[in-house]
Short mmCIF file of C-alpha atoms and ligand atoms in Angstrom, two decimals:
data_model
loop_
_atom_site.label_atom_id
_atom_site.label_comp_id
_atom_site.label_asym_id
_atom_site.label_seq_id
_atom_site.Cartn_x
_atom_site.Cartn_y
_atom_site.Cartn_z
CA MET L 1 100.72 104.97 119.50
CA GLU L 2 104.17 106.45 120.10
CA LEU L 3 105.57 108.55 117.27
CA TYR L 4 108.78 106.51 117.13
CA SER L 5 106.89 103.36 116.26
CA LEU L 6 105.48 104.80 113.03
CA ASN L 7 106.58 103.38 109.71
CA ILE L 8 107.44 105.54 106.68
CA GLN L 9 104.02 105.34 105.13
CA GLU L 10 102.23 106.28 108.38
CA ALA L 11 104.64 109.12 109.12
CA ARG L 12 104.24 110.51 105.59
CA THR L 13 100.46 110.61 105.95
CA ALA L 14 100.65 112.22 109.39
CA ILE L 15 103.16 114.86 108.22
CA ASP L 16 101.19 115.64 105.06
CA LYS L 17 97.98 116.05 107.07
CA GLY L 18 99.77 118.43 109.41
CA GLU L 19 99.21 116.13 112.40
CA ILE L 20 102.90 115.91 113.22
CA THR L 21 106.04 117.75 112.15
CA PRO L 22 109.37 116.22 111.10
CA ALA L 23 110.88 117.93 114.15
CA GLU L 24 108.47 116.21 116.56
CA LEU L 25 109.07 112.90 114.88
CA THR L 26 112.84 113.29 114.99
CA GLU L 27 112.77 114.33 118.64
CA ALA L 28 110.67 111.26 119.46
CA ILE L 29 113.26 109.09 117.71
CA PHE L 30 116.13 110.55 119.75
CA LYS L 31 114.14 110.06 122.97
CA ARG L 32 113.70 106.46 121.98
CA ILE L 33 117.42 106.17 121.26
CA GLU L 34 118.17 107.58 124.72
CA THR L 35 116.01 104.88 126.28
CA VAL L 36 117.11 101.78 124.37
CA GLU L 37 120.42 102.39 122.61
CA ASP L 38 122.46 101.65 125.73
CA ILE L 39 121.13 98.11 125.61
CA ILE L 40 120.95 97.54 121.84
CA GLN L 41 124.06 99.41 120.61
CA SER L 42 122.92 99.84 117.01
CA PHE L 43 124.93 102.93 116.21
CA VAL L 44 128.57 103.77 115.62
CA THR L 45 127.77 107.46 115.19
CA ILE L 46 124.63 109.30 116.26
CA ASN L 47 123.96 112.40 114.20
CA LYS L 48 121.71 114.14 116.73
CA GLU L 49 122.59 117.81 116.40
CA ASN L 50 122.52 117.83 112.60
CA ALA L 51 119.40 115.73 112.45
CA LEU L 52 117.45 118.05 114.75
CA LEU L 53 118.56 121.08 112.76
CA GLN L 54 117.60 119.41 109.50
CA ALA L 55 114.24 118.36 110.91
CA LYS L 56 113.45 121.88 112.09
CA ALA L 57 114.35 123.24 108.68
CA ALA L 58 112.38 120.59 106.78
CA GLY L 59 109.75 122.13 104.59
CA ASN L 60 107.03 119.81 103.47
CA ASN L 61 107.71 119.22 99.81
CA ARG L 62 105.77 115.94 100.04
CA HIS L 63 108.57 113.84 98.62
CA PRO L 64 108.03 110.34 100.02
CA LEU L 65 111.05 110.66 102.31
CA SER L 66 110.97 114.34 103.15
CA GLY L 67 111.39 114.74 106.91
CA ILE L 68 111.63 110.98 107.47
CA PRO L 69 114.28 109.81 110.00
CA LEU L 70 116.41 106.98 108.60
CA ALA L 71 119.62 105.23 109.64
CA ILE L 72 122.44 104.30 107.26
CA LYS L 73 124.85 101.39 107.57
CA ASP L 74 128.28 102.72 108.36
CA ASN L 75 129.86 101.46 105.14
CA MET L 76 128.15 104.09 102.98
CA CYS L 77 130.01 107.35 102.53
CA THR L 78 128.12 110.31 103.96
CA LYS L 79 129.75 113.65 103.26
CA GLY L 80 130.98 115.27 106.46
CA VAL L 81 129.71 112.40 108.64
CA ARG L 82 132.27 109.87 109.87
CA THR L 83 132.13 106.55 107.98
CA THR L 84 134.05 103.79 109.74
CA CYS L 85 132.97 100.40 108.35
CA SER L 86 133.21 99.48 112.06
CA SER L 87 136.96 99.25 111.52
CA LYS L 88 139.81 100.86 113.42
CA ILE L 89 141.47 101.55 110.09
CA LEU L 90 138.69 104.03 109.21
CA GLU L 91 137.87 105.13 112.76
CA ASN L 92 138.39 108.82 111.98
CA PHE L 93 137.53 108.81 108.29
CA VAL L 94 135.14 111.59 107.27
CA PRO L 95 134.23 111.21 103.58
CA PRO L 96 134.60 114.29 101.39
CA TYR L 97 131.77 113.06 99.17
CA GLU L 98 128.32 111.49 99.36
CA GLY L 99 127.48 108.09 97.84
CA THR L 100 124.70 107.91 95.27
CA ALA L 101 122.03 106.01 97.23
CA THR L 102 122.20 108.41 100.17
CA SER L 103 122.40 111.47 97.89
CA LYS L 104 119.08 110.37 96.45
CA LEU L 105 117.65 110.24 99.97
CA LYS L 106 119.14 113.67 100.66
CA GLU L 107 117.56 115.15 97.55
CA GLN L 108 114.23 114.16 99.08
CA GLY L 109 115.10 115.74 102.41
CA TYR L 110 115.44 112.66 104.64
CA ILE L 111 116.81 112.99 108.16
CA LEU L 112 120.04 111.08 108.85
CA ILE L 113 119.69 109.73 112.41
CA GLY L 114 123.02 107.98 112.54
CA LYS L 115 125.41 105.44 111.07
CA THR L 116 124.76 101.87 112.10
CA ASN L 117 127.10 99.20 113.34
CA LEU L 118 128.23 96.31 111.13
CA ASP L 119 130.70 93.48 111.03
CA GLU L 120 133.99 95.13 110.09
CA PHE L 121 133.88 95.87 106.34
CA ALA L 122 130.59 93.88 106.23
CA MET L 123 132.45 90.60 106.81
CA GLY L 124 130.32 88.47 109.07
CA SER L 125 126.86 87.28 110.00
CA SER L 126 126.43 88.50 113.57
CA THR L 127 127.80 92.06 113.86
CA GLU L 128 130.22 90.68 116.47
CA ASN L 129 133.13 91.52 114.15
CA SER L 130 132.71 95.25 114.77
CA ALA L 131 135.79 96.95 116.20
CA PHE L 132 133.57 99.18 118.33
CA VAL L 133 130.39 97.70 119.82
CA THR L 134 128.41 94.45 119.89
CA THR L 135 124.85 95.08 118.74
CA ARG L 136 122.14 93.08 120.55
CA ASN L 137 118.99 91.55 119.15
CA PRO L 138 115.98 93.58 120.38
CA TRP L 139 113.94 90.37 120.76
CA ASP L 140 116.48 88.82 123.11
CA ILE L 141 119.49 90.84 124.11
CA THR L 142 121.58 87.74 124.81
CA ARG L 143 121.41 87.03 121.06
CA VAL L 144 122.99 88.55 117.95
CA PRO L 145 120.95 90.69 115.55
CA GLY L 146 122.52 88.86 112.59
CA GLY L 147 124.90 90.57 110.21
CA SER L 148 126.53 92.22 108.71
CA SER L 149 123.81 94.92 108.69
CA GLY L 150 122.94 94.04 112.30
CA GLY L 151 122.99 97.65 113.50
CA SER L 152 120.50 98.68 110.82
CA ALA L 153 118.14 95.74 111.41
CA ALA L 154 118.23 96.13 115.20
CA ALA L 155 117.65 99.89 114.94
CA VAL L 156 114.56 99.35 112.78
CA ALA L 157 113.21 96.57 115.03
CA ALA L 158 113.80 98.68 118.16
CA ASP L 159 112.11 101.75 116.62
CA MET L 160 115.26 103.88 116.68
CA CYS L 161 114.62 104.93 113.07
CA LEU L 162 111.71 104.46 110.69
CA ALA L 163 113.82 102.42 108.29
CA ALA L 164 117.44 101.95 107.30
CA LEU L 165 119.76 101.12 104.45
CA GLY L 166 121.92 98.02 104.59
CA SER L 167 124.25 96.29 102.16
CA ASP L 168 124.14 92.65 101.12
CA THR L 169 127.10 90.72 99.69
CA GLY L 170 126.07 87.26 100.85
CA GLY L 171 122.95 87.84 102.93
CA SER L 172 123.78 90.87 105.06
CA ILE L 173 120.41 92.57 104.58
CA ARG L 174 118.17 89.51 104.54
CA GLN L 175 119.65 87.47 107.41
CA PRO L 176 119.64 90.29 110.00
CA ALA L 177 116.12 91.24 108.83
CA SER L 178 115.02 87.67 109.53
CA PHE L 179 116.75 87.61 112.95
CA CYS L 180 115.17 90.94 113.95
CA GLY L 181 111.65 90.40 112.55
CA VAL L 182 111.76 93.13 109.89
CA VAL L 183 111.72 93.31 106.07
CA GLY L 184 115.06 93.27 104.20
CA LEU L 185 115.40 93.52 100.43
CA LYS L 186 118.51 92.84 98.38
CA PRO L 187 117.84 94.31 94.94
CA THR L 188 119.13 92.80 91.71
CA TYR L 189 122.85 93.40 91.24
CA GLY L 190 122.94 96.64 89.24
CA ARG L 191 119.58 98.00 90.40
CA VAL L 192 121.11 100.38 92.96
CA SER L 193 124.35 102.28 92.43
CA ARG L 194 127.25 101.15 94.62
CA TYR L 195 129.03 104.50 94.30
CA GLY L 196 130.07 105.48 97.81
CA LEU L 197 129.48 102.02 99.25
CA VAL L 198 132.84 100.93 100.66
CA ALA L 199 133.75 97.91 98.55
CA PHE L 200 133.91 94.43 100.10
CA ALA L 201 133.30 92.09 97.13
CA SER L 202 132.39 94.32 94.21
CA SER L 203 130.75 91.66 92.03
CA LEU L 204 128.32 90.80 94.86
CA ASP L 205 127.76 93.98 96.94
CA GLN L 206 124.36 95.64 96.70
CA ILE L 207 122.60 98.31 98.78
CA GLY L 208 118.99 97.81 99.87
CA PRO L 209 116.27 98.81 102.34
CA ILE L 210 115.56 97.39 105.80
CA THR L 211 112.04 98.40 106.82
CA LYS L 212 109.11 97.68 109.10
CA THR L 213 106.78 96.81 106.20
CA VAL L 214 106.82 95.66 102.58
CA LYS L 215 105.25 98.94 101.43
CA ASP L 216 108.10 100.89 103.02
CA SER L 217 110.58 98.62 101.27
CA ALA L 218 109.02 99.53 97.91
CA ILE L 219 108.98 103.24 98.83
CA LEU L 220 112.70 103.24 99.65
CA LEU L 221 113.62 101.12 96.65
CA ASN L 222 111.83 103.60 94.37
CA VAL L 223 114.12 106.34 95.59
CA ILE L 224 117.52 104.60 95.64
CA SER L 225 117.26 102.67 92.35
CA GLY L 226 118.46 103.66 88.93
CA HIS L 227 121.39 104.06 86.62
CA ASP L 228 124.36 106.07 87.80
CA ALA L 229 127.25 107.25 85.65
CA CYS L 230 129.49 106.86 88.72
CA ASP L 231 128.92 103.08 88.87
CA SER L 232 129.52 101.28 85.59
CA THR L 233 127.78 98.17 86.95
CA SER L 234 124.53 100.01 87.64
CA ALA L 235 121.94 99.00 85.07
CA ASP L 236 120.60 101.45 82.54
CA LEU L 237 117.02 100.23 82.83
CA PRO L 238 113.81 102.04 83.64
CA VAL L 239 112.81 101.96 87.32
CA PRO L 240 109.16 101.03 87.76
CA ASP L 241 107.06 102.38 90.63
CA PHE L 242 107.53 99.44 93.00
CA THR L 243 104.55 100.45 95.11
CA SER L 244 102.14 100.18 92.20
CA VAL L 245 102.07 96.36 92.21
CA LEU L 246 101.27 96.06 95.91
CA GLY L 247 97.80 94.73 96.44
CA GLN L 248 97.67 92.92 93.11
CA ASP L 249 96.42 89.38 93.09
CA ILE L 250 98.94 86.55 93.28
CA LYS L 251 96.48 83.98 91.97
CA GLY L 252 98.08 81.47 89.62
CA MET L 253 101.63 82.58 90.37
CA ARG L 254 104.04 79.68 90.40
CA LEU L 255 106.33 79.52 93.42
CA GLY L 256 109.38 77.28 93.25
CA VAL L 257 110.25 75.40 96.42
CA PRO L 258 113.84 74.13 96.04
CA LYS L 259 114.28 70.71 97.58
CA GLU L 260 117.91 71.49 98.45
CA TYR L 261 116.77 74.21 100.85
CA PHE L 262 115.04 71.90 103.29
CA ILE L 263 118.03 70.17 104.74
CA ALA L 264 118.94 68.00 107.68
CA GLY L 265 120.25 70.07 110.55
CA MET L 266 117.89 72.92 109.90
CA ASP L 267 115.89 74.22 112.84
CA LYS L 268 112.53 72.43 113.09
CA GLU L 269 110.59 75.57 113.96
CA VAL L 270 112.09 77.42 110.97
CA GLU L 271 111.17 74.56 108.67
CA GLU L 272 107.63 74.44 110.06
CA SER L 273 107.05 78.20 109.80
CA VAL L 274 108.30 78.32 106.21
CA LYS L 275 106.08 75.39 105.25
CA GLN L 276 103.12 77.16 106.84
CA ALA L 277 103.98 80.35 104.96
CA ILE L 278 103.97 78.37 101.71
CA SER L 279 100.53 76.96 102.57
CA LYS L 280 99.34 80.48 103.32
CA LEU L 281 100.55 81.64 99.90
CA GLU L 282 98.81 78.66 98.36
CA SER L 283 95.56 79.67 100.07
CA LEU L 284 96.00 83.08 98.42
CA GLY L 285 96.04 81.37 95.03
CA ALA L 286 99.75 80.78 94.40
CA ILE L 287 100.88 77.39 93.16
CA PRO L 288 103.88 75.78 94.90
CA VAL L 289 106.08 73.76 92.54
CA GLU L 290 108.98 71.60 93.68
CA ILE L 291 112.18 72.63 91.92
CA SER L 292 115.84 71.76 92.14
CA LEU L 293 118.84 74.08 92.45
CA PRO L 294 121.36 71.25 92.21
CA HIS L 295 124.57 73.21 92.81
CA THR L 296 123.41 74.72 96.11
CA GLU L 297 125.84 72.57 98.10
CA TYR L 298 128.81 74.30 96.45
CA ALA L 299 127.57 77.83 97.05
CA VAL L 300 129.21 78.49 100.42
CA ALA L 301 132.60 77.26 99.20
CA ALA L 302 132.45 79.24 95.95
CA TYR L 303 131.28 82.38 97.74
CA TYR L 304 134.01 82.29 100.36
CA ILE L 305 136.65 82.02 97.64
CA LEU L 306 135.22 84.75 95.41
CA ALA L 307 134.28 87.17 98.20
CA THR L 308 137.64 86.83 99.95
CA SER L 309 139.53 87.17 96.65
CA GLU L 310 137.73 90.39 95.81
CA ALA L 311 138.16 91.61 99.37
CA SER L 312 141.89 90.99 99.35
CA SER L 313 142.15 93.23 96.32
CA ASN L 314 139.67 95.89 97.50
CA LEU L 315 141.26 96.22 100.93
CA ALA L 316 144.76 96.76 99.52
CA ARG L 317 143.96 100.49 99.46
CA TYR L 318 144.17 100.75 103.27
CA ASP L 319 147.89 101.24 103.44
CA GLY L 320 148.28 104.21 105.76
CA VAL L 321 149.02 106.52 102.83
CA LYS L 322 145.77 107.64 101.27
CA TYR L 323 143.38 107.83 104.20
CA GLY L 324 142.56 106.29 107.53
CA LEU L 325 144.90 105.00 110.18
CA ARG L 326 148.68 105.27 109.77
CA VAL L 327 151.13 103.62 112.13
CA GLU L 328 154.71 104.69 111.43
CA GLY L 329 157.52 102.18 110.93
CA LYS L 330 161.21 102.12 110.14
CA ASP L 331 160.56 102.22 106.39
CA LEU L 332 157.61 102.21 103.98
CA ILE L 333 156.99 98.45 104.10
CA ASP L 334 157.20 98.48 107.87
CA MET L 335 154.67 101.33 107.98
CA TYR L 336 152.28 99.34 105.73
CA MET L 337 152.61 96.32 107.96
CA ASN L 338 152.18 98.22 111.21
CA THR L 339 149.14 100.06 109.86
CA ARG L 340 147.37 96.95 108.62
CA GLU L 341 148.30 94.93 111.71
CA ALA L 342 146.82 97.57 114.00
CA GLY L 343 143.91 98.62 111.79
CA PHE L 344 142.25 95.35 110.76
CA GLY L 345 140.48 92.88 113.04
CA ALA L 346 140.95 89.10 112.99
CA GLU L 347 138.16 88.24 110.53
CA VAL L 348 139.27 90.84 108.00
CA LYS L 349 142.85 89.58 108.20
CA ARG L 350 141.67 86.00 107.79
CA ARG L 351 139.79 86.94 104.63
CA ILE L 352 142.63 88.95 103.14
CA ILE L 353 144.93 85.97 103.66
CA LEU L 354 142.39 83.47 102.24
CA GLY L 355 141.72 85.67 99.23
CA THR L 356 145.36 86.39 98.54
CA TYR L 357 146.04 82.66 98.65
CA ALA L 358 143.16 81.85 96.27
CA LEU L 359 144.45 84.41 93.76
CA SER L 360 148.12 83.53 93.98
CA SER L 361 149.96 82.00 91.08
CA GLY L 362 149.74 78.23 91.09
CA TYR L 363 146.48 78.26 93.08
CA TYR L 364 144.41 80.60 90.94
CA ASP L 365 143.13 77.87 88.62
CA ALA L 366 142.36 75.47 91.44
CA TYR L 367 140.46 77.98 93.57
CA TYR L 368 139.46 81.29 92.00
CA LYS L 369 138.80 80.01 88.50
CA LYS L 370 136.98 76.92 89.76
CA ALA L 371 134.80 79.08 92.01
CA GLN L 372 133.92 81.31 89.05
CA GLN L 373 132.89 78.21 87.10
CA VAL L 374 130.72 77.08 90.01
CA ARG L 375 129.19 80.55 90.09
CA THR L 376 128.10 80.08 86.47
CA LEU L 377 126.55 76.71 87.31
CA ILE L 378 124.63 78.31 90.18
CA MET L 379 123.40 81.11 87.90
CA ASN L 380 122.28 78.52 85.38
CA ASP L 381 120.37 76.65 88.12
CA PHE L 382 118.35 79.80 88.76
CA GLY L 383 117.92 80.43 85.04
CA LYS L 384 116.46 76.95 84.55
CA ALA L 385 114.22 77.23 87.61
CA PHE L 386 112.83 80.56 86.44
CA GLU L 387 111.73 78.99 83.16
CA LYS L 388 109.12 77.19 85.27
CA VAL L 389 108.31 79.52 88.15
CA ASP L 390 107.68 83.21 88.86
CA ALA L 391 109.56 83.30 92.17
CA ILE L 392 111.31 80.97 94.59
CA VAL L 393 110.47 80.65 98.30
CA THR L 394 112.90 79.41 100.94
CA PRO L 395 113.86 80.00 104.55
CA THR L 396 116.15 83.04 104.92
CA ALA L 397 118.41 81.32 107.43
CA PRO L 398 118.54 77.76 108.78
CA ASN L 399 118.22 79.01 112.38
CA PRO L 400 116.77 81.88 114.36
CA ALA L 401 119.15 84.34 116.05
CA PHE L 402 121.95 82.59 117.92
CA LYS L 403 123.58 83.64 121.19
CA VAL L 404 126.27 86.30 121.33
CA GLY L 405 129.55 84.38 121.39
CA GLU L 406 127.99 81.10 120.25
CA LYS L 407 129.73 80.97 116.86
CA ALA L 408 132.30 83.71 117.34
CA ASP L 409 135.22 81.29 117.65
CA ASP L 410 134.16 79.06 114.81
CA PRO L 411 134.32 80.88 111.46
CA LEU L 412 133.34 77.78 109.51
CA GLN L 413 130.06 77.36 111.43
CA MET L 414 129.40 81.05 110.85
CA TYR L 415 130.05 80.68 107.09
CA LEU L 416 127.88 77.58 106.74
CA ALA L 417 124.86 79.40 108.17
CA ASP L 418 124.87 81.65 105.06
CA ILE L 419 123.77 78.72 102.91
CA PHE L 420 120.32 80.06 101.91
CA THR L 421 121.27 83.63 101.06
CA ILE L 422 124.62 83.33 99.31
CA SER L 423 123.48 81.74 96.03
CA VAL L 424 121.21 84.70 95.39
CA ASN L 425 124.21 87.05 95.41
CA LEU L 426 126.24 84.68 93.23
CA ALA L 427 123.36 84.68 90.74
CA GLY L 428 122.86 88.46 91.02
CA ALA L 429 119.12 87.97 91.58
CA PRO L 430 116.88 89.99 93.92
CA GLY L 431 115.77 88.49 97.24
CA ILE L 432 113.67 89.67 100.15
CA SER L 433 113.22 88.42 103.70
CA ILE L 434 109.88 88.98 105.42
CA PRO L 435 108.75 87.92 108.90
CA CYS L 436 107.00 84.53 108.84
CA GLY L 437 106.59 83.60 112.47
CA PHE L 438 108.13 83.33 115.92
CA THR L 439 109.77 80.42 117.68
CA SER L 440 108.55 79.10 121.02
CA GLN L 441 111.19 81.40 122.54
CA ASN L 442 109.64 84.38 120.76
CA LEU L 443 112.43 84.80 118.21
CA PRO L 444 111.46 86.01 114.74
CA MET L 445 111.96 83.87 111.63
CA GLY L 446 112.13 84.95 107.99
CA LEU L 447 110.76 83.77 104.68
CA GLN L 448 112.99 84.48 101.68
CA ILE L 449 111.43 85.18 98.29
CA ILE L 450 113.81 85.23 95.32
CA GLY L 451 112.95 86.79 91.96
CA LYS L 452 114.16 86.94 88.38
CA HIS L 453 116.76 89.59 87.57
CA PHE L 454 115.21 93.06 87.74
CA ASP L 455 111.87 91.65 88.80
CA GLU L 456 111.69 93.09 92.31
CA GLU L 457 108.05 93.84 91.54
CA THR L 458 107.05 90.19 91.72
CA ILE L 459 108.76 89.49 95.03
CA LEU L 460 107.33 92.67 96.54
CA LYS L 461 103.87 91.77 95.32
CA ILE L 462 104.05 88.28 96.83
CA SER L 463 105.55 89.65 100.06
CA TYR L 464 102.82 92.22 100.39
CA ALA L 465 100.07 89.65 99.81
CA TYR L 466 101.59 87.44 102.51
CA GLU L 467 102.20 90.29 104.94
CA GLN L 468 98.64 91.56 104.60
CA SER L 469 97.27 88.13 105.45
CA THR L 470 99.40 87.75 108.61
CA ASP L 471 100.22 89.98 111.54
CA TRP L 472 103.83 89.03 112.28
CA HIS L 473 104.97 92.48 111.19
CA LYS L 474 102.76 94.11 113.83
CA ARG L 475 104.58 92.49 116.76
CA LYS L 476 107.16 94.56 118.56
CA PRO L 477 109.93 93.46 120.88
CA LYS L 478 109.45 94.39 124.55
CA LEU L 479 112.23 96.75 125.49
N1 LIG G 501 127.88 86.59 106.03
C1 LIG G 501 128.47 86.80 104.76
C2 LIG G 501 129.95 87.10 104.91
O1 LIG G 501 130.40 87.04 105.99
C3 LIG G 501 127.77 87.91 104.03
C4 LIG G 501 128.18 89.26 104.46
C5 LIG G 501 127.52 90.34 103.65
O2 LIG G 501 126.53 90.10 102.96
N2 LIG G 501 128.12 91.51 103.69
O3 LIG G 501 130.62 87.36 103.98
#
């Protein structure tokens, strides 16, 4: 087996036994990047020199991530390493500080391979909205990797890092994980500090792991979770050892299957593979229970009002004064306008305009306030469902990866495809996507498992039981 195809757990064992060194592993990763990155285009910035130095210097302190090469989505501030959000407005922005999630990785001695491509400011579902490169799906390079964490998911699937961090506001970890055949976990809102994550929609954004296996997901979550004085929305709750539940029996666990998530227009192969996954879980002793999440049909509309409203406010800071791009003008207002005109791409502008409209006087009650009320109804749907079940299982996305360009000119079609992931963010609940099969065209598909607030343990446990009884996660794209 090639060193670059190791997962975190395997690499840890090999390093601890003295079979390989972090330097050998990191060199193997950069060789791999040299071979496939030209085709896949996962990275905005490759951190080769620093990474090799770090790897050579890595002592073996046996922290789970010591000497482990990881990639970070380029919307997380890394001190001294350019952080662009795949936007021209931050093209040359080098953060003077480190965000909390990545500082926790640093404390363990991880190796930063590079910063991965995303839809500009994480707005999108295909990574086509990047101002810099179009990332390709390693399973079929004519297709998108999903988004917005498409660079991270593609890099993991193509073995250009052992695992990565992504961020998920409406599905941006789970949907690209499903399109690329890897594991993506969005933790409960508040589980992981958002300090240093460039804000898109602050009430929804959450950082999480994208990994080759469920075990690796638990290993990374262990490290990045926990309360942080720098993020008042991070929860002051104990962090369990998420790996300790893996391997436990799922007998008797009740799995909700929401009838609203099996809809007309959904891809037949996706529907079939998810149904088979549910039967598999049943054969492992779980009990499927039909449930209803009756406000699902309003989720996309509510999300695209709330997320754009928050974005319009969060992105006001890019004004050419404090940091990032500045394009001079005849006066201050002109400078603001020139800067924002040149710095933001079309989708970001669309969202700022939509959000500003939804928040403006006279429209606030009709749009923003209504959407907040719908959000409460959606949360209550989950609350009621979780009185009866331990977790909820659904498809991650209604379709496998689509073609590059296929939806690029049709924002509404792009938004509608977020239907299965968005409610989970609105509710603040944790959700994971794990590989559950391949289409006849050899494209991966994902099963989503949703948990109660702060019960990542249950969804990891179920995911692990499923993963161990299948071998989808062992398949690799031919590159
Ligand atoms: N696709 C959704 C959007 O475009 C979600 C993006 C995300 O989770 N960052 O907003």
